[in-house]
Amino acid sequence: MQSGSLRRALAPVAALLMSVALLLMGNGLQGALLPLRAAIEGQSSLAIGLLASSYFGGFVLGCMQAAKLVQRVGHIRAFTAAVALASTIALFHAMIVEPLVWWILRGITGFAFAVIFAIIESWLNEKSSSENRGTVFSVYTIVNLTVITVGQLFLTLGDPAAFPLFCAASILVSLSALPVALTRAEAPTPIEQTRVRLLHLFRQSPAGVAGALAVGLANGAFWALAPVFASDHSGGLSAAEATAYFMSAVVMGGAAGQWPLGLWSDKTDRRRVILFASVGATAAGVALTLFSDAFAGAPFLFAFVFGVFAFPINALSVAHLNDHVEDDGYVEAASGMLLTYGLGAVAGPFIASVIVGAAGIGALFLYTAAVHGAFILFIWLRIFRRSAPPEAAQVDFTDSLIVSVTVSNVETGNLETS
């Protein structure tokens, strides 16, 4: 796309992208800060894991209620209310350092961010056309990964045991309300609600739905406990520096792997690319478990490799499911995949924290390797049991980056297991 066309595509959503940048800087900082601060406070691995489980539990509930909230008060009011709630909660973490209180606060934060993302992504979807939607959401994805990295690097600017970093996270989240609140763009139409049939989706693409679940189980545990792993393998750096660099390496690896694997999957049986990525993620998990102290910088190198292979699996799985649904089924497919991911991300941190509590923090990536390894076996069996769709029937991978649009369309009563 030429620069003029790109500017025209992005002009209607520039305010939203500015809000996303500020919002995810704050969320990236907070997501890395909380596990690190919890470890400093001597909280158990189970307590730290439940922080992420609570967040994703709140996120799933928020997905189910966002449409009702937007229909009641409108996009802008719902957005500013959710931002205010998320910003306030960030400060409460610094004021009350108790595991039970933090679990409740993280659940509320997950709910608020589900509403925020639902509004942003439904707005982006409506303000883009079929000709430029892939470009808009590609830019959106790049912004996401970039600013999360920047937010995590803010850890190096302060003491995780002190108040200023919590304050910085709150400020960044608060500022994200300004571009949307001051925009002159017309708000989109109310979000419509959609029925999601999880078992129906699984029958259409067992590999795709299983992929979303596996990614939730593995990545949910990663977000929960990787900061603790990084601080334990600091290699002479401070805990904050090691955490910031480690988490950033994984996210940058995810950004680097997304496009090559995605484009490759457009040209072959997508399950074989998912299999390849899962093998790479398994190998990286084993390397992080066994060789993180092998040489200077080893944790960061293996973290980057882990991101290259582990992070693209979700979008690849969504693309594979989309290969098997009709055009009018994309909304249900995207919503179902995100809910499946969310359910996995609720369970993953809890399971991993129990394992880490028994075997030590070094077992974190042994757990992710086990999840990816089990998924490898499942994918391998599916490749032999079902032939791939013809290349002409495959969707463009860039369209499958729009994985969380319409997740807010799911109403509690419309979630079905049949």
Short mmCIF file of C-alpha atoms in Angstrom, two decimals:
data_model
loop_
_atom_site.label_atom_id
_atom_site.label_comp_id
_atom_site.label_asym_id
_atom_site.label_seq_id
_atom_site.Cartn_x
_atom_site.Cartn_y
_atom_site.Cartn_z
CA MET A 1 0.00 0.00 0.00
CA GLN A 2 1.38 3.44 -0.99
CA SER A 3 2.06 6.06 1.69
CA GLY A 4 -0.92 8.18 0.64
CA SER A 5 -3.27 5.22 0.78
CA LEU A 6 -1.83 4.21 4.15
CA ARG A 7 -2.45 7.70 5.55
CA ARG A 8 -6.03 7.66 4.29
CA ALA A 9 -6.60 4.25 5.86
CA LEU A 10 -5.19 5.29 9.22
CA ALA A 11 -6.57 8.84 9.46
CA PRO A 12 -10.03 7.79 10.76
CA VAL A 13 -8.46 5.63 13.49
CA ALA A 14 -5.43 7.72 14.45
CA ALA A 15 -6.94 8.73 17.80
CA LEU A 16 -7.73 5.11 18.60
CA LEU A 17 -4.18 4.02 17.81
CA MET A 18 -2.81 6.77 20.07
CA SER A 19 -5.06 5.51 22.86
CA VAL A 20 -3.89 1.94 22.25
CA ALA A 21 -0.24 3.01 22.47
CA LEU A 22 -0.67 4.71 25.85
CA LEU A 23 -2.97 2.02 27.19
CA LEU A 24 -0.70 -0.89 26.36
CA MET A 25 2.40 0.90 27.63
CA GLY A 26 0.67 1.10 30.99
CA ASN A 27 -0.66 -2.44 30.81
CA GLY A 28 2.72 -3.80 29.69
CA LEU A 29 4.44 -2.07 32.60
CA GLN A 30 1.87 -3.28 35.11
CA GLY A 31 1.84 -6.84 33.76
CA ALA A 32 5.60 -7.19 34.26
CA LEU A 33 5.70 -5.19 37.50
CA LEU A 34 3.11 -7.10 39.54
CA PRO A 35 4.69 -10.61 39.45
CA LEU A 36 8.08 -9.08 40.21
CA ARG A 37 6.72 -7.07 43.15
CA ALA A 38 4.83 -10.13 44.41
CA ALA A 39 8.07 -12.13 44.41
CA ILE A 40 9.84 -9.34 46.29
CA GLU A 41 7.06 -9.46 48.89
CA GLY A 42 7.66 -13.19 49.31
CA GLN A 43 4.35 -14.32 47.81
CA SER A 44 4.21 -17.97 46.77
CA SER A 45 4.30 -19.13 43.16
CA LEU A 46 0.65 -20.12 43.52
CA ALA A 47 -0.29 -16.63 44.67
CA ILE A 48 1.62 -15.13 41.73
CA GLY A 49 0.04 -17.54 39.24
CA LEU A 50 -3.43 -16.70 40.49
CA LEU A 51 -2.81 -13.05 39.58
CA ALA A 52 -2.87 -14.03 35.92
CA SER A 53 -5.71 -16.50 36.36
CA SER A 54 -7.77 -13.76 37.98
CA TYR A 55 -6.93 -11.30 35.20
CA PHE A 56 -7.98 -13.68 32.44
CA GLY A 57 -11.06 -14.75 34.37
CA GLY A 58 -12.11 -11.11 34.57
CA PHE A 59 -11.25 -10.71 30.90
CA VAL A 60 -13.56 -13.56 29.88
CA LEU A 61 -16.39 -12.08 31.96
CA GLY A 62 -15.73 -8.68 30.42
CA CYS A 63 -15.98 -10.19 26.95
CA MET A 64 -19.44 -11.45 27.83
CA GLN A 65 -20.70 -8.15 29.23
CA ALA A 66 -19.03 -5.51 27.04
CA ALA A 67 -21.78 -5.42 24.42
CA LYS A 68 -24.46 -4.75 27.04
CA LEU A 69 -22.42 -1.92 28.56
CA VAL A 70 -21.76 -0.27 25.20
CA GLN A 71 -25.41 -0.57 24.20
CA ARG A 72 -26.42 1.07 27.47
CA VAL A 73 -24.08 4.12 27.55
CA GLY A 74 -22.29 4.25 24.19
CA HIS A 75 -18.71 3.64 23.10
CA ILE A 76 -17.03 6.78 24.43
CA ARG A 77 -18.65 6.75 27.87
CA ALA A 78 -18.02 3.01 28.28
CA PHE A 79 -14.39 3.48 27.19
CA THR A 80 -13.66 6.34 29.58
CA ALA A 81 -15.37 4.52 32.46
CA ALA A 82 -13.32 1.36 31.87
CA VAL A 83 -10.09 3.39 31.57
CA ALA A 84 -10.86 5.21 34.83
CA LEU A 85 -11.48 1.89 36.54
CA ALA A 86 -8.26 0.29 35.23
CA SER A 87 -6.21 3.37 36.16
CA THR A 88 -7.60 3.48 39.69
CA ILE A 89 -7.02 -0.22 40.25
CA ALA A 90 -3.36 0.16 39.26
CA LEU A 91 -2.83 2.49 42.21
CA PHE A 92 -4.63 0.21 44.67
CA HIS A 93 -2.01 -2.48 44.02
CA ALA A 94 0.63 -0.23 45.56
CA MET A 95 -1.57 0.72 48.51
CA ILE A 96 -2.69 -2.77 49.58
CA VAL A 97 -0.08 -5.49 49.06
CA GLU A 98 -2.08 -8.60 49.96
CA PRO A 99 -2.53 -11.65 47.69
CA LEU A 100 -6.32 -11.90 48.07
CA VAL A 101 -6.79 -8.19 47.41
CA TRP A 102 -4.49 -8.36 44.39
CA TRP A 103 -6.43 -11.31 42.93
CA ILE A 104 -9.65 -9.33 43.17
CA LEU A 105 -8.00 -6.24 41.70
CA ARG A 106 -6.55 -8.21 38.78
CA GLY A 107 -9.95 -9.69 38.03
CA ILE A 108 -11.44 -6.19 37.89
CA THR A 109 -8.54 -5.05 35.70
CA GLY A 110 -9.13 -7.94 33.29
CA PHE A 111 -12.82 -7.03 33.08
CA ALA A 112 -11.98 -3.38 32.37
CA PHE A 113 -9.46 -4.22 29.66
CA ALA A 114 -11.89 -6.59 27.96
CA VAL A 115 -14.35 -3.72 27.66
CA ILE A 116 -11.61 -1.37 26.45
CA PHE A 117 -10.33 -3.75 23.78
CA ALA A 118 -13.86 -4.59 22.67
CA ILE A 119 -14.59 -0.92 22.07
CA ILE A 120 -11.29 -0.17 20.33
CA GLU A 121 -11.41 -3.18 18.06
CA SER A 122 -15.06 -2.86 17.12
CA TRP A 123 -14.36 0.80 16.33
CA LEU A 124 -11.34 -0.13 14.19
CA ASN A 125 -13.40 -2.75 12.41
CA GLU A 126 -16.18 -0.32 11.52
CA LYS A 127 -13.85 2.51 10.46
CA SER A 128 -11.92 0.26 8.07
CA SER A 129 -13.12 -1.25 4.81
CA SER A 130 -12.63 -4.65 3.25
CA GLU A 131 -9.89 -3.10 1.08
CA ASN A 132 -7.79 -1.74 3.96
CA ARG A 133 -8.87 -3.77 7.03
CA GLY A 134 -5.84 -6.05 6.81
CA THR A 135 -3.53 -3.03 6.70
CA VAL A 136 -5.26 -1.29 9.61
CA PHE A 137 -5.09 -4.34 11.83
CA SER A 138 -1.53 -5.08 10.81
CA VAL A 139 -0.57 -1.61 12.01
CA TYR A 140 -2.65 -2.22 15.13
CA THR A 141 -0.74 -5.44 15.80
CA ILE A 142 2.62 -3.71 15.29
CA VAL A 143 1.59 -0.93 17.68
CA ASN A 144 0.52 -3.51 20.25
CA LEU A 145 3.82 -5.40 20.23
CA THR A 146 5.97 -2.26 20.11
CA VAL A 147 4.35 -0.38 22.97
CA ILE A 148 4.09 -3.43 25.22
CA THR A 149 7.88 -3.72 24.85
CA VAL A 150 8.32 -0.03 25.68
CA GLY A 151 6.09 -0.39 28.74
CA GLN A 152 8.08 -3.37 30.00
CA LEU A 153 11.34 -1.46 29.57
CA PHE A 154 9.98 1.22 31.91
CA LEU A 155 10.76 -1.30 34.67
CA THR A 156 14.41 -0.27 34.38
CA LEU A 157 13.58 3.30 35.41
CA GLY A 158 12.48 2.63 38.97
CA ASP A 159 12.33 0.32 41.96
CA PRO A 160 9.60 -2.39 41.73
CA ALA A 161 9.22 -2.18 45.50
CA ALA A 162 8.41 1.53 45.41
CA PHE A 163 5.32 3.52 44.41
CA PRO A 164 6.46 5.48 41.29
CA LEU A 165 6.24 2.59 38.80
CA PHE A 166 2.65 1.86 39.86
CA CYS A 167 1.91 5.55 39.49
CA ALA A 168 3.48 5.57 36.01
CA ALA A 169 1.29 2.66 34.92
CA SER A 170 -1.79 4.48 36.19
CA ILE A 171 -0.81 7.72 34.44
CA LEU A 172 -0.27 5.98 31.09
CA VAL A 173 -3.63 4.22 31.30
CA SER A 174 -5.37 7.47 32.29
CA LEU A 175 -3.84 9.40 29.40
CA SER A 176 -5.18 6.81 26.95
CA ALA A 177 -8.69 8.22 27.49
CA LEU A 178 -7.78 11.63 26.04
CA PRO A 179 -7.48 10.81 22.30
CA VAL A 180 -10.82 8.96 22.30
CA ALA A 181 -12.61 11.47 24.51
CA LEU A 182 -11.49 14.40 22.34
CA THR A 183 -11.93 12.78 18.92
CA ARG A 184 -14.36 14.37 16.50
CA ALA A 185 -14.90 11.06 14.74
CA GLU A 186 -18.39 9.63 14.94
CA ALA A 187 -18.77 6.69 17.32
CA PRO A 188 -19.55 3.34 15.68
CA THR A 189 -22.88 1.59 15.83
CA PRO A 190 -23.66 -0.49 18.95
CA ILE A 191 -21.96 -3.86 19.19
CA GLU A 192 -24.20 -6.74 18.16
CA GLN A 193 -24.25 -9.98 20.10
CA THR A 194 -23.35 -13.32 18.55
CA ARG A 195 -24.00 -16.94 19.44
CA VAL A 196 -20.84 -18.99 19.98
CA ARG A 197 -20.97 -22.78 19.65
CA LEU A 198 -17.65 -24.06 20.93
CA LEU A 199 -18.24 -27.73 20.12
CA HIS A 200 -19.45 -26.77 16.64
CA LEU A 201 -16.23 -24.83 16.07
CA PHE A 202 -14.16 -27.75 17.36
CA ARG A 203 -15.87 -30.07 14.89
CA GLN A 204 -15.04 -27.68 12.06
CA SER A 205 -11.38 -27.37 13.05
CA PRO A 206 -10.12 -29.48 15.96
CA ALA A 207 -6.55 -28.28 15.36
CA GLY A 208 -7.55 -24.61 15.37
CA VAL A 209 -9.55 -24.72 18.60
CA ALA A 210 -6.97 -26.95 20.31
CA GLY A 211 -4.32 -24.43 19.27
CA ALA A 212 -6.14 -21.58 21.00
CA LEU A 213 -6.46 -23.67 24.16
CA ALA A 214 -2.78 -24.70 24.09
CA VAL A 215 -1.66 -21.10 23.59
CA GLY A 216 -3.84 -19.99 26.49
CA LEU A 217 -2.40 -22.69 28.75
CA ALA A 218 1.20 -21.87 27.79
CA ASN A 219 1.14 -18.11 27.32
CA GLY A 220 -1.08 -17.50 30.33
CA ALA A 221 1.54 -19.21 32.48
CA PHE A 222 4.27 -17.25 30.72
CA TRP A 223 2.72 -13.86 31.49
CA ALA A 224 2.15 -14.92 35.09
CA LEU A 225 5.55 -16.32 36.03
CA ALA A 226 8.15 -15.29 33.42
CA PRO A 227 9.08 -12.10 35.36
CA VAL A 228 9.95 -14.29 38.36
CA PHE A 229 11.97 -16.64 36.11
CA ALA A 230 13.83 -13.69 34.61
CA SER A 231 14.70 -12.17 37.98
CA ASP A 232 16.05 -15.58 39.07
CA HIS A 233 18.32 -15.68 35.99
CA SER A 234 19.46 -12.07 36.06
CA GLY A 235 23.12 -12.74 35.21
CA GLY A 236 24.36 -9.78 37.24
CA LEU A 237 21.58 -7.40 36.22
CA SER A 238 19.06 -6.06 38.68
CA ALA A 239 15.79 -7.98 38.95
CA ALA A 240 13.94 -5.13 37.21
CA GLU A 241 16.46 -4.93 34.35
CA ALA A 242 16.50 -8.70 33.81
CA THR A 243 12.70 -8.83 33.79
CA ALA A 244 12.35 -5.91 31.38
CA TYR A 245 14.92 -7.27 28.92
CA PHE A 246 13.62 -10.86 29.13
CA MET A 247 9.97 -9.96 28.58
CA SER A 248 10.87 -7.54 25.80
CA ALA A 249 12.96 -10.21 24.06
CA VAL A 250 9.99 -12.57 23.99
CA VAL A 251 7.62 -9.92 22.61
CA MET A 252 10.13 -8.83 19.97
CA GLY A 253 10.58 -12.47 19.00
CA GLY A 254 6.83 -12.76 18.61
CA ALA A 255 6.83 -9.75 16.32
CA ALA A 256 9.70 -11.19 14.26
CA GLY A 257 8.06 -14.59 13.82
CA GLN A 258 4.52 -13.47 13.07
CA TRP A 259 4.88 -12.52 9.41
CA PRO A 260 7.30 -15.19 8.08
CA LEU A 261 5.32 -18.03 9.63
CA GLY A 262 2.02 -16.47 8.59
CA LEU A 263 3.03 -15.96 4.98
CA TRP A 264 4.49 -19.47 4.82
CA SER A 265 1.21 -20.88 6.14
CA ASP A 266 -0.68 -19.20 3.27
CA LYS A 267 1.26 -21.39 0.82
CA THR A 268 1.00 -24.83 2.44
CA ASP A 269 -1.00 -26.96 4.85
CA ARG A 270 -1.30 -24.51 7.72
CA ARG A 271 -1.18 -27.31 10.27
CA ARG A 272 2.38 -28.15 9.21
CA VAL A 273 3.44 -24.58 10.01
CA ILE A 274 1.63 -24.78 13.35
CA LEU A 275 3.46 -28.07 13.97
CA PHE A 276 6.80 -26.45 13.09
CA ALA A 277 6.12 -23.51 15.38
CA SER A 278 5.11 -25.84 18.21
CA VAL A 279 8.31 -27.85 17.81
CA GLY A 280 10.30 -24.61 17.97
CA ALA A 281 8.41 -23.45 21.06
CA THR A 282 9.00 -26.82 22.73
CA ALA A 283 12.72 -26.70 21.95
CA ALA A 284 12.98 -23.13 23.22
CA GLY A 285 11.19 -24.10 26.43
CA VAL A 286 13.62 -26.96 27.00
CA ALA A 287 16.58 -24.65 26.28
CA LEU A 288 15.30 -22.08 28.77
CA THR A 289 14.93 -24.83 31.37
CA LEU A 290 18.33 -26.45 30.88
CA PHE A 291 20.68 -23.83 29.43
CA SER A 292 19.66 -20.41 30.79
CA ASP A 293 22.89 -20.25 32.80
CA ALA A 294 25.10 -21.68 30.04
CA PHE A 295 26.56 -18.34 28.93
CA ALA A 296 26.03 -14.61 29.35
CA GLY A 297 22.83 -13.52 27.63
CA ALA A 298 21.51 -17.07 27.22
CA PRO A 299 18.12 -16.37 28.83
CA PHE A 300 17.49 -13.42 26.53
CA LEU A 301 18.52 -15.31 23.39
CA PHE A 302 16.32 -18.28 24.20
CA ALA A 303 13.51 -15.92 25.23
CA PHE A 304 13.62 -14.32 21.78
CA VAL A 305 13.50 -17.75 20.13
CA PHE A 306 10.59 -18.73 22.38
CA GLY A 307 8.68 -15.65 21.22
CA VAL A 308 9.43 -16.34 17.55
CA PHE A 309 7.71 -19.71 17.72
CA ALA A 310 5.23 -19.57 20.62
CA PHE A 311 3.49 -16.25 19.97
CA PRO A 312 2.39 -16.76 16.31
CA ILE A 313 0.63 -20.08 17.08
CA ASN A 314 -2.59 -18.34 18.08
CA ALA A 315 -2.99 -16.35 14.85
CA LEU A 316 -2.03 -19.44 12.83
CA SER A 317 -4.70 -21.44 14.66
CA VAL A 318 -7.31 -18.75 14.01
CA ALA A 319 -6.37 -18.72 10.33
CA HIS A 320 -6.72 -22.51 10.20
CA LEU A 321 -10.19 -22.34 11.73
CA ASN A 322 -11.17 -19.59 9.29
CA ASP A 323 -10.13 -21.89 6.43
CA HIS A 324 -12.99 -24.19 7.45
CA VAL A 325 -15.85 -21.75 8.15
CA GLU A 326 -18.16 -19.90 5.81
CA ASP A 327 -17.86 -16.14 5.34
CA ASP A 328 -20.71 -15.48 7.75
CA GLY A 329 -19.00 -17.59 10.43
CA TYR A 330 -15.90 -15.46 10.97
CA VAL A 331 -17.47 -13.48 13.82
CA GLU A 332 -18.42 -16.61 15.74
CA ALA A 333 -15.02 -18.16 15.00
CA ALA A 334 -13.04 -15.15 16.29
CA SER A 335 -15.18 -14.90 19.42
CA GLY A 336 -14.97 -18.62 20.10
CA MET A 337 -11.21 -18.71 19.68
CA LEU A 338 -10.67 -15.82 22.08
CA LEU A 339 -12.93 -17.37 24.67
CA THR A 340 -11.08 -20.67 24.29
CA TYR A 341 -7.77 -18.84 24.71
CA GLY A 342 -9.16 -17.05 27.76
CA LEU A 343 -10.27 -20.28 29.41
CA GLY A 344 -6.83 -21.77 28.81
CA ALA A 345 -5.19 -18.65 30.20
CA VAL A 346 -7.27 -18.95 33.38
CA ALA A 347 -6.17 -22.55 33.95
CA GLY A 348 -2.56 -22.27 32.72
CA PRO A 349 -1.14 -19.98 35.41
CA PHE A 350 -2.75 -22.05 38.17
CA ILE A 351 -1.38 -25.35 36.83
CA ALA A 352 2.07 -23.88 36.20
CA SER A 353 2.24 -22.26 39.64
CA VAL A 354 1.51 -25.61 41.32
CA ILE A 355 4.31 -27.23 39.31
CA VAL A 356 6.70 -24.36 40.03
CA GLY A 357 5.82 -24.51 43.71
CA ALA A 358 6.87 -28.14 43.78
CA ALA A 359 9.86 -28.09 41.41
CA GLY A 360 11.10 -24.48 41.44
CA ILE A 361 10.78 -21.57 39.00
CA GLY A 362 13.04 -23.36 36.51
CA ALA A 363 10.14 -25.71 35.79
CA LEU A 364 8.06 -22.90 34.21
CA PHE A 365 9.33 -23.47 30.70
CA LEU A 366 9.36 -27.22 31.20
CA TYR A 367 5.61 -26.80 31.69
CA THR A 368 5.22 -24.72 28.50
CA ALA A 369 7.32 -27.32 26.64
CA ALA A 370 4.98 -30.05 27.90
CA VAL A 371 1.92 -28.10 26.69
CA HIS A 372 3.45 -27.48 23.28
CA GLY A 373 4.66 -31.08 23.14
CA ALA A 374 1.17 -32.43 23.78
CA PHE A 375 -0.17 -30.10 21.10
CA ILE A 376 2.45 -31.44 18.67
CA LEU A 377 1.08 -34.95 19.11
CA PHE A 378 -2.47 -33.73 18.56
CA ILE A 379 -1.54 -31.78 15.41
CA TRP A 380 0.44 -34.73 14.07
CA LEU A 381 -2.58 -36.99 14.41
CA ARG A 382 -4.89 -34.44 12.78
CA ILE A 383 -2.59 -34.09 9.76
CA PHE A 384 -2.94 -37.82 9.08
CA ARG A 385 -6.66 -37.98 9.80
CA ARG A 386 -7.82 -35.04 7.69
CA SER A 387 -6.51 -33.55 4.48
CA ALA A 388 -5.76 -29.84 4.23
CA PRO A 389 -8.19 -27.51 2.43
CA PRO A 390 -7.12 -26.48 -1.08
CA GLU A 391 -4.89 -23.42 -1.20
CA ALA A 392 -7.63 -21.46 -2.99
CA ALA A 393 -9.94 -22.00 0.00
CA GLN A 394 -7.45 -20.68 2.55
CA VAL A 395 -7.97 -17.21 3.98
CA ASP A 396 -5.21 -14.61 3.91
CA PHE A 397 -3.16 -14.79 7.11
CA THR A 398 -3.30 -11.00 7.55
CA ASP A 399 -7.07 -11.24 7.92
CA SER A 400 -6.57 -13.65 10.82
CA LEU A 401 -4.61 -11.06 12.78
CA ILE A 402 -8.05 -9.60 13.51
CA VAL A 403 -8.50 -12.30 16.13
CA SER A 404 -10.16 -10.30 18.88
CA VAL A 405 -12.62 -8.22 16.94
CA THR A 406 -16.16 -9.01 18.07
CA VAL A 407 -15.07 -10.99 21.13
CA SER A 408 -17.36 -8.61 22.98
CA ASN A 409 -20.26 -9.86 20.88
CA VAL A 410 -20.58 -12.93 23.10
CA GLU A 411 -23.45 -12.73 25.54
CA THR A 412 -23.52 -15.17 28.45
CA GLY A 413 -26.75 -16.71 27.22
CA ASN A 414 -25.35 -17.13 23.72
CA LEU A 415 -22.36 -19.27 24.71
CA GLU A 416 -23.07 -22.87 23.75
CA THR A 417 -21.06 -26.05 24.05
CA SER A 418 -23.01 -27.88 21.36
#
